[in-house]
PDB file of N, CA and C in Angstrom:
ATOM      1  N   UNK A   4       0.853  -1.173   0.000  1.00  0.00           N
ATOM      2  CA  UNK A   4       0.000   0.000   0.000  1.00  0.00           C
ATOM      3  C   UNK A   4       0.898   1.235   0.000  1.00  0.00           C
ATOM      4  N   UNK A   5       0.141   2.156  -0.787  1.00  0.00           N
ATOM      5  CA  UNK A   5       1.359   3.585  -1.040  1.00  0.00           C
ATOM      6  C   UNK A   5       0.904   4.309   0.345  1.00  0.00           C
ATOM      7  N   UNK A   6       1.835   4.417   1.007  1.00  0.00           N
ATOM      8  CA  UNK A   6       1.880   5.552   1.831  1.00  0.00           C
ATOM      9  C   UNK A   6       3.226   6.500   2.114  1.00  0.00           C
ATOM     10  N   UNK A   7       2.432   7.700   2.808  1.00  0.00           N
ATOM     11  CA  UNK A   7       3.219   9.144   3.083  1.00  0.00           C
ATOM     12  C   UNK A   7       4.147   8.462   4.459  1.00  0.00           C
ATOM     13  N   UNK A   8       5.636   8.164   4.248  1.00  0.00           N
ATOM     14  CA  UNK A   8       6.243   8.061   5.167  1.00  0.00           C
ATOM     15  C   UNK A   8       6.514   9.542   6.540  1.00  0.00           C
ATOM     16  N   UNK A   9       5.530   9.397   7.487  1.00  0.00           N
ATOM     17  CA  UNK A   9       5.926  10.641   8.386  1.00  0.00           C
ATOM     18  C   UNK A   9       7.353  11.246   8.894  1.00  0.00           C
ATOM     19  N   UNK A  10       8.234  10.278   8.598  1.00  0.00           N
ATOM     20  CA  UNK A  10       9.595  10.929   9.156  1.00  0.00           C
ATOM     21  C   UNK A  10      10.066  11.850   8.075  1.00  0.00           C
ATOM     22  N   UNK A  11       9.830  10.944   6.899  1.00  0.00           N
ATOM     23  CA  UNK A  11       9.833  12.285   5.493  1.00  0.00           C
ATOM     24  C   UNK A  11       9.174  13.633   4.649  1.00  0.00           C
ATOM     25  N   UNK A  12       8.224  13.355   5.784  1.00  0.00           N
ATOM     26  CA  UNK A  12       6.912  14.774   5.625  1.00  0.00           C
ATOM     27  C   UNK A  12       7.166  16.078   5.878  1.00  0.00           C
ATOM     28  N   UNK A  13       7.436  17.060   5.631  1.00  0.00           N
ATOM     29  CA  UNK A  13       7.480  18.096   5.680  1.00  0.00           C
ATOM     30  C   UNK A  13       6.217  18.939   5.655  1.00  0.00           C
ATOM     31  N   UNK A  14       6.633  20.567   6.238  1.00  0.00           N
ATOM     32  CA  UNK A  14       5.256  20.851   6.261  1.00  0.00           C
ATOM     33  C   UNK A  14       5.509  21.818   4.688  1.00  0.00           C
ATOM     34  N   UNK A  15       3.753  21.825   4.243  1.00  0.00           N
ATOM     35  CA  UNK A  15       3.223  21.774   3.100  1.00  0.00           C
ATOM     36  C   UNK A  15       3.195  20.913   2.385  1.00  0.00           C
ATOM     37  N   UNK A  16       3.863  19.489   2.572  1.00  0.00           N
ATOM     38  CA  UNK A  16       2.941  18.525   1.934  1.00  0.00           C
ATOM     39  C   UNK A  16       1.761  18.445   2.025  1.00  0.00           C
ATOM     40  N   UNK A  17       1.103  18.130   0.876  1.00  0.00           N
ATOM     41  CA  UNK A  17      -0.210  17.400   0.993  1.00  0.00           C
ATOM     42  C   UNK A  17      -0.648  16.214   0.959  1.00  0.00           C
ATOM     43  N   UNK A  18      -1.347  15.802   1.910  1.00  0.00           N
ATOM     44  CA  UNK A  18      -1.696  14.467   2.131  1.00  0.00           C
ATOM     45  C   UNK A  18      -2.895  13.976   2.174  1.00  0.00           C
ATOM     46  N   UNK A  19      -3.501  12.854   1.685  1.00  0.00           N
ATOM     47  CA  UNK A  19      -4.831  12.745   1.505  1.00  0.00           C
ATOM     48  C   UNK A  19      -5.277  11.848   2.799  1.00  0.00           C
ATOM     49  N   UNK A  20      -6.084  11.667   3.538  1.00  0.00           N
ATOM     50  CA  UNK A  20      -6.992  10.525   4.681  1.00  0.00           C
ATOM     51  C   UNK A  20      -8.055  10.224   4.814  1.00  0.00           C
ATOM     52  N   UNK A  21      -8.359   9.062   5.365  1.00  0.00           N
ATOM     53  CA  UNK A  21      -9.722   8.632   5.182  1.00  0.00           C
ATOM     54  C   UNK A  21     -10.059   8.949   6.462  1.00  0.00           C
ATOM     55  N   UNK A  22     -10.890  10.271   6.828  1.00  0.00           N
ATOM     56  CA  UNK A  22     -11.435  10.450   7.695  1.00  0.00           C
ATOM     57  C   UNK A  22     -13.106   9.962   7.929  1.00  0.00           C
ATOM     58  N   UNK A  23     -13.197   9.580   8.999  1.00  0.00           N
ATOM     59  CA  UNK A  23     -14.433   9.524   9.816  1.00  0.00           C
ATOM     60  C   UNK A  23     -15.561  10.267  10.271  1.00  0.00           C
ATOM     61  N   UNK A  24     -16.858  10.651   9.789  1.00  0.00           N
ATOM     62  CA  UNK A  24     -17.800  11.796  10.288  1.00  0.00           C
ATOM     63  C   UNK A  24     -17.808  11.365  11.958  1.00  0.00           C
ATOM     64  N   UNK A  25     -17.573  12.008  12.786  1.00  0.00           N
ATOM     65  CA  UNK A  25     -16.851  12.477  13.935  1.00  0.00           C
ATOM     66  C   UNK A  25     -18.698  12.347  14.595  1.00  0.00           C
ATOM     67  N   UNK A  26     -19.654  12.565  13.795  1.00  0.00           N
ATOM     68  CA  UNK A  26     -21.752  12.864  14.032  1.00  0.00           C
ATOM     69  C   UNK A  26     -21.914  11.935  13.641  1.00  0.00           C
ATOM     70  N   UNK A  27     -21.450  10.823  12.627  1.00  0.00           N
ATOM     71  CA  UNK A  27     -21.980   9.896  11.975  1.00  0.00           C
ATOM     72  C   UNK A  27     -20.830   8.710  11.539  1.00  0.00           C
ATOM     73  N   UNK A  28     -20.614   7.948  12.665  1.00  0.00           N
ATOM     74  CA  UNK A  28     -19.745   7.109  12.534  1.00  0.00           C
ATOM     75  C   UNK A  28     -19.773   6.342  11.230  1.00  0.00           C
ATOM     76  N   UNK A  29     -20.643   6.076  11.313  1.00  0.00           N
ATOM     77  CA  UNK A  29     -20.905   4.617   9.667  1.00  0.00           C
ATOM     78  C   UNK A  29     -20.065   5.173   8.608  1.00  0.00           C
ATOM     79  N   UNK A  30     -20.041   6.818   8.550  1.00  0.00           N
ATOM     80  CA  UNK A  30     -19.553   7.627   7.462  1.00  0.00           C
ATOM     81  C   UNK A  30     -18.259   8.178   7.031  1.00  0.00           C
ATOM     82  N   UNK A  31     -17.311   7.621   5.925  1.00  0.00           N
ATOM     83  CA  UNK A  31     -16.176   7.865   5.819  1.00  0.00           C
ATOM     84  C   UNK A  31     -15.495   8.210   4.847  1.00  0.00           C
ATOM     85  N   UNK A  32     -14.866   9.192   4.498  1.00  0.00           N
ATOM     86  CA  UNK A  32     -14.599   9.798   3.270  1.00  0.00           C
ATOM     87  C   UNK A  32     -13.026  10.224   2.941  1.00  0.00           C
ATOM     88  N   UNK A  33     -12.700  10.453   1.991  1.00  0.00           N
ATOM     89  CA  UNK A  33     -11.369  11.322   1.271  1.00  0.00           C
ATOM     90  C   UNK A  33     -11.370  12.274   1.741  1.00  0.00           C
ATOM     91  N   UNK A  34     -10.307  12.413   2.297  1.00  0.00           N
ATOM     92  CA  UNK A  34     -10.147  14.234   2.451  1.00  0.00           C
ATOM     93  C   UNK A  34      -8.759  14.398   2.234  1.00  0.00           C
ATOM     94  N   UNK A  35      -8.443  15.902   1.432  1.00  0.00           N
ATOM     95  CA  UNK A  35      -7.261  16.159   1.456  1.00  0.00           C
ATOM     96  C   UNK A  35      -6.655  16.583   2.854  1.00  0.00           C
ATOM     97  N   UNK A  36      -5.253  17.330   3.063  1.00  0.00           N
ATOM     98  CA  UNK A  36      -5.091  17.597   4.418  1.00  0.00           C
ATOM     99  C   UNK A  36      -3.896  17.698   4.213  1.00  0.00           C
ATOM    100  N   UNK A  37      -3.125  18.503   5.111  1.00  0.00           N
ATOM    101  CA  UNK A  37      -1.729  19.423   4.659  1.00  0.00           C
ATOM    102  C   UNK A  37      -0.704  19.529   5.960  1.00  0.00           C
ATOM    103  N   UNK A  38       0.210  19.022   5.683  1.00  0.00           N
ATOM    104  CA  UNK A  38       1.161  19.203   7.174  1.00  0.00           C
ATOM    105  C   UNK A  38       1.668  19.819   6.996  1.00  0.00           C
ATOM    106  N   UNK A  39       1.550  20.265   8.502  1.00  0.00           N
ATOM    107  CA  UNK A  39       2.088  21.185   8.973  1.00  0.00           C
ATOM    108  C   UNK A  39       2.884  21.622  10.337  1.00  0.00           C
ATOM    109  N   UNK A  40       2.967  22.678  10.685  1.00  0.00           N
ATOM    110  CA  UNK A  40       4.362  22.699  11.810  1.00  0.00           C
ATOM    111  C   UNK A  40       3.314  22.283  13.153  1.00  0.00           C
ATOM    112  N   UNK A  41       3.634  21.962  14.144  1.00  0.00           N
ATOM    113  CA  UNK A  41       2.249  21.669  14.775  1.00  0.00           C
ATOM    114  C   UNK A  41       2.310  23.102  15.707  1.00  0.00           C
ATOM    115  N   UNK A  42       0.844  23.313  16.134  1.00  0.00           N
ATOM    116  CA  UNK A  42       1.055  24.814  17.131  1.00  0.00           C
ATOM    117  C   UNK A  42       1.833  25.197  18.248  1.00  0.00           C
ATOM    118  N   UNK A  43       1.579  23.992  19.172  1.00  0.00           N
ATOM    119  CA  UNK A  43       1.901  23.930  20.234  1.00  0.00           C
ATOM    120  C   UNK A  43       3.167  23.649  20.809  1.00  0.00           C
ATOM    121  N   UNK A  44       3.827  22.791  19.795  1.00  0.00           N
ATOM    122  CA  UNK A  44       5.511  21.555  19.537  1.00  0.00           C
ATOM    123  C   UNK A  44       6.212  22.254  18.186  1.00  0.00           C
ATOM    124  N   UNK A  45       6.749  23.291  18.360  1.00  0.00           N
ATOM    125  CA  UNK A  45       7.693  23.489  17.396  1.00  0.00           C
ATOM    126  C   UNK A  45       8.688  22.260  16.526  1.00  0.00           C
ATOM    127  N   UNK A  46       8.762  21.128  17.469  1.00  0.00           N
ATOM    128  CA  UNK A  46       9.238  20.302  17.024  1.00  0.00           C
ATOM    129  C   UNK A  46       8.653  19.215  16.355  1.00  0.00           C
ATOM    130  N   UNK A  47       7.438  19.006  16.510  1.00  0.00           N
ATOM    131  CA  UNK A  47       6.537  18.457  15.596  1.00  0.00           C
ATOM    132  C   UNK A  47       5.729  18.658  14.626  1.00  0.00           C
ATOM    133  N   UNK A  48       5.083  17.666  14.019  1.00  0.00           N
ATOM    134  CA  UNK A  48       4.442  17.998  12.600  1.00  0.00           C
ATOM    135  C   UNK A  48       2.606  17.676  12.795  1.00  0.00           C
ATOM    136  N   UNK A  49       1.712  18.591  12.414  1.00  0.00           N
ATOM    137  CA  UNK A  49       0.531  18.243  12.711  1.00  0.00           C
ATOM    138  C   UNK A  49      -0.431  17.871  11.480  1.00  0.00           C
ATOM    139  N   UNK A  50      -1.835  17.628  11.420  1.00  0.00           N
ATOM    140  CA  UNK A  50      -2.497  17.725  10.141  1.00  0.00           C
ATOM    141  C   UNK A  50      -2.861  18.474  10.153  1.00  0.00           C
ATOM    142  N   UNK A  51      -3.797  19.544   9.044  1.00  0.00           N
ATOM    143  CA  UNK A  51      -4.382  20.450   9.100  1.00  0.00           C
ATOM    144  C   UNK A  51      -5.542  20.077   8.128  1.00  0.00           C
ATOM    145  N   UNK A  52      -6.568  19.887   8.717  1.00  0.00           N
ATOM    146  CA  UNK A  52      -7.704  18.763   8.236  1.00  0.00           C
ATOM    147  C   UNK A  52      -8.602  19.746   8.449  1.00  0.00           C
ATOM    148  N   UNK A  53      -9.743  20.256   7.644  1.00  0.00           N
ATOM    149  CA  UNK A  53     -11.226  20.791   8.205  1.00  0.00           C
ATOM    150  C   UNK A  53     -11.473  21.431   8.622  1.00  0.00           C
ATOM    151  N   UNK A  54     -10.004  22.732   8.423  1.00  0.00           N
ATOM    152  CA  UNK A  54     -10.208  23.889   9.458  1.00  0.00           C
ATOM    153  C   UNK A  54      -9.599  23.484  11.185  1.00  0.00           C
ATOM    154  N   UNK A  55      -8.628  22.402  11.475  1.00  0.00           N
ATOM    155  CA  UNK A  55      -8.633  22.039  12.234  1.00  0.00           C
ATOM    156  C   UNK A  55      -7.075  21.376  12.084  1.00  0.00           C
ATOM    157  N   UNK A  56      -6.346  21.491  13.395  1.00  0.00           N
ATOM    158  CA  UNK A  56      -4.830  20.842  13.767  1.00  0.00           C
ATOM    159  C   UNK A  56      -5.305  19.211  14.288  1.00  0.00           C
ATOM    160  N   UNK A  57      -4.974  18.643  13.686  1.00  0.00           N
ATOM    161  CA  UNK A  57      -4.965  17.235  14.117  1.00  0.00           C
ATOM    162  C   UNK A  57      -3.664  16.585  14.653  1.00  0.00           C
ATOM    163  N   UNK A  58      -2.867  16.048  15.706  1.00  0.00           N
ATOM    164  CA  UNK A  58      -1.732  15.577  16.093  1.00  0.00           C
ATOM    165  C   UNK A  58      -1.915  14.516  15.458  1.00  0.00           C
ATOM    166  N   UNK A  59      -0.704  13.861  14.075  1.00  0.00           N
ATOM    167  CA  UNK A  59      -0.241  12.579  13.899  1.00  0.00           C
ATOM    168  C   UNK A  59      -0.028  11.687  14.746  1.00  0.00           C
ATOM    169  N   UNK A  60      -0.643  10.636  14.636  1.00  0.00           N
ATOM    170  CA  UNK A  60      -0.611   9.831  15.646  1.00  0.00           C
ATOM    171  C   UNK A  60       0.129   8.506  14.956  1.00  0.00           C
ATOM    172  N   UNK A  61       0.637   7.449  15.750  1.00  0.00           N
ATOM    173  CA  UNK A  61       1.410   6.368  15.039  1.00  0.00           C
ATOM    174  C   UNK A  61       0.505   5.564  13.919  1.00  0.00           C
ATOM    175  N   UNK A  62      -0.564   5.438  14.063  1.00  0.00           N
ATOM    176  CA  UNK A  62      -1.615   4.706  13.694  1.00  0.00           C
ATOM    177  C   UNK A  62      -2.398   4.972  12.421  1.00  0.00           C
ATOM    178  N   UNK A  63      -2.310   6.748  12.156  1.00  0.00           N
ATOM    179  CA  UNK A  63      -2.601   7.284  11.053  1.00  0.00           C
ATOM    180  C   UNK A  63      -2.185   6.734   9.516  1.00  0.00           C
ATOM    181  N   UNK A  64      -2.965   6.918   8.616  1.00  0.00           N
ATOM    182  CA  UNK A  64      -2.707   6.488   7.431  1.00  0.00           C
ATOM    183  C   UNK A  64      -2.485   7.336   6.769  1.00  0.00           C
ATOM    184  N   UNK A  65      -1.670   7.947   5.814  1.00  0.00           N
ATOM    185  CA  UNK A  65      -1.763   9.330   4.919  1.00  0.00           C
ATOM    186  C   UNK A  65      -1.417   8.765   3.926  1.00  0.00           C
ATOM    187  N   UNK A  66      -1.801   9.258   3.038  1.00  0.00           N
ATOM    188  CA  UNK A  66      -1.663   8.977   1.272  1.00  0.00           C
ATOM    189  C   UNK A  66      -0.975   9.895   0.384  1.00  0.00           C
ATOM    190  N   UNK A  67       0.150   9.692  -0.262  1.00  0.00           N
ATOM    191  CA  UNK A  67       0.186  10.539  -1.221  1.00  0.00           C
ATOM    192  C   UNK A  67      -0.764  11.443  -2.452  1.00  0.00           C
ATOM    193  N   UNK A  68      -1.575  10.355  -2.516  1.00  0.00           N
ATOM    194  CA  UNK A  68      -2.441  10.670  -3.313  1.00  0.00           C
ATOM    195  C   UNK A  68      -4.184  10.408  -3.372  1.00  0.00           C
ATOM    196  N   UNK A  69      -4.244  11.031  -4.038  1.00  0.00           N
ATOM    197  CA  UNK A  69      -6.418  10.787  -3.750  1.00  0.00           C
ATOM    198  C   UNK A  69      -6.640   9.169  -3.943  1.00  0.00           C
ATOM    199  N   UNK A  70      -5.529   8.851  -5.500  1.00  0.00           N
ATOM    200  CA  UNK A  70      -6.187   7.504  -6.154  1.00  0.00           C
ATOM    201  C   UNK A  70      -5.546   6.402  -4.580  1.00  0.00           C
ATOM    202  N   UNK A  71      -4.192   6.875  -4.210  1.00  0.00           N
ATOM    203  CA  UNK A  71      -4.358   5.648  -3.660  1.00  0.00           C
ATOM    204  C   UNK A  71      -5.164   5.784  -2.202  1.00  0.00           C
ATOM    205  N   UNK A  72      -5.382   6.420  -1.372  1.00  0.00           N
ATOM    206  CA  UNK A  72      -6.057   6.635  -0.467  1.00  0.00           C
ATOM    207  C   UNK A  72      -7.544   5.740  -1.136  1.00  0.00           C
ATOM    208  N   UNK A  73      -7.826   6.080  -2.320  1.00  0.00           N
ATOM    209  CA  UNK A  73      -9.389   5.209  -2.557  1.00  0.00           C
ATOM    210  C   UNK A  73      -8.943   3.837  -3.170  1.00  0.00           C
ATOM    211  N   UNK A  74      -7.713   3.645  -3.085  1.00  0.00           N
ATOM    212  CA  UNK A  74      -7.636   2.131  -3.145  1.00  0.00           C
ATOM    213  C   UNK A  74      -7.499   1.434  -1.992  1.00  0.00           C
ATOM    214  N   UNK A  75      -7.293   2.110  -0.938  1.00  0.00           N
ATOM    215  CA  UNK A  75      -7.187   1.617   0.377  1.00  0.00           C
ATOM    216  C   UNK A  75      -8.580   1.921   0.966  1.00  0.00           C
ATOM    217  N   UNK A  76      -9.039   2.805   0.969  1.00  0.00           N
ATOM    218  CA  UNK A  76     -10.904   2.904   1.497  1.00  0.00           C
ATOM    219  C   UNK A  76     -11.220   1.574   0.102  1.00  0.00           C
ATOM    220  N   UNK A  77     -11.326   1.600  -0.984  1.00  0.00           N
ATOM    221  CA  UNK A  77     -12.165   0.381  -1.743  1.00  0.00           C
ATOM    222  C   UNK A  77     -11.685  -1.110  -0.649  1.00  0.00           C
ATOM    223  N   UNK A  78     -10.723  -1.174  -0.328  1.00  0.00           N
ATOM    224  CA  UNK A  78     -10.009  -2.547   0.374  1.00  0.00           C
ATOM    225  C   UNK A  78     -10.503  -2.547   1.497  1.00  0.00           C
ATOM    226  N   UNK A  79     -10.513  -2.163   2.514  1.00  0.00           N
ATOM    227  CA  UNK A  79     -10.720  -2.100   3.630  1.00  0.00           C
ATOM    228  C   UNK A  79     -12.229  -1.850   3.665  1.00  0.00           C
ATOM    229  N   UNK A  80     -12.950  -1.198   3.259  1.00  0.00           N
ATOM    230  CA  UNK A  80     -14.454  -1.463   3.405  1.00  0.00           C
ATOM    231  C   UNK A  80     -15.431  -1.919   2.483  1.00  0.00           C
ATOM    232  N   UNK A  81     -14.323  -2.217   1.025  1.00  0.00           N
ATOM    233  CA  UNK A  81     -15.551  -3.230   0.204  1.00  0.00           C
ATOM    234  C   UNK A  81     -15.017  -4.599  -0.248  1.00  0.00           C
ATOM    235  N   UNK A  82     -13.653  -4.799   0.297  1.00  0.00           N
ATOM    236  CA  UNK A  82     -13.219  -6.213  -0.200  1.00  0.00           C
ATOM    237  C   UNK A  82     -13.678  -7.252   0.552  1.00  0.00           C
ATOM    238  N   UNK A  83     -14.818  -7.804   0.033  1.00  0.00           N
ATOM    239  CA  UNK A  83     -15.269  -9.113   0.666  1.00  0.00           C
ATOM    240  C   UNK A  83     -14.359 -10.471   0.314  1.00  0.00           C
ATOM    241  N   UNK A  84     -13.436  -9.926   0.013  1.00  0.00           N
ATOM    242  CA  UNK A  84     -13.084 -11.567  -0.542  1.00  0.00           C
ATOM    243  C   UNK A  84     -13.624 -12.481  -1.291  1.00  0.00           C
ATOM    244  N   UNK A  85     -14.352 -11.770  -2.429  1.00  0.00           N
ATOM    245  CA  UNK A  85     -14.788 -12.605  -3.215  1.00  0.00           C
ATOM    246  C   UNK A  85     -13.506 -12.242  -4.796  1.00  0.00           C
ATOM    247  N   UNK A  86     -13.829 -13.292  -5.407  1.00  0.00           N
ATOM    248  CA  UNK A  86     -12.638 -13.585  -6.799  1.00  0.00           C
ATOM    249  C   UNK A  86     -13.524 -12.999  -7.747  1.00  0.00           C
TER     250      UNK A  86
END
């Protein structure tokens, strides 16, 4: 799977994630999203998602790109395992 290695991120990359409606769990979408310096930690790097600083967390997924971010949402929530 293509992903945005965080130790190599700089801020103004852009990065794409599959975020979660935060009101409507079931609901999950593409979003772009842009790192950045974080506010608080000069020494760290944050997201900047929705009008909003998000702290990278280990667990996060970021994408280089839209297509592959929706090849990873198509996998993870429509691959039934069928051939």
């Amino acid at each position: 799977m293509d992903m945005v290695n965080i130790e190599s991120a700089k801020p103004g990359d852009e990065v794409f994630v599959i975020y979660r409606n935060p009101h409507v769990p079931t609901v999950a979408n593409i979003r772009a999203a842009e790192i950045v310096a974080h506010p608080k930690d000069p020494n760290a790097l944050a997201l900047f998602l929705n009008e909003t600083f998000h702290v990278i967390e280990d667990d996060d997924a970021l994408f280089p790109s839209s297509e592959s971010a929706q090849k990873a949402f198509d996998g993870h929530f429509f691959d039934f395992g069928e051939e």
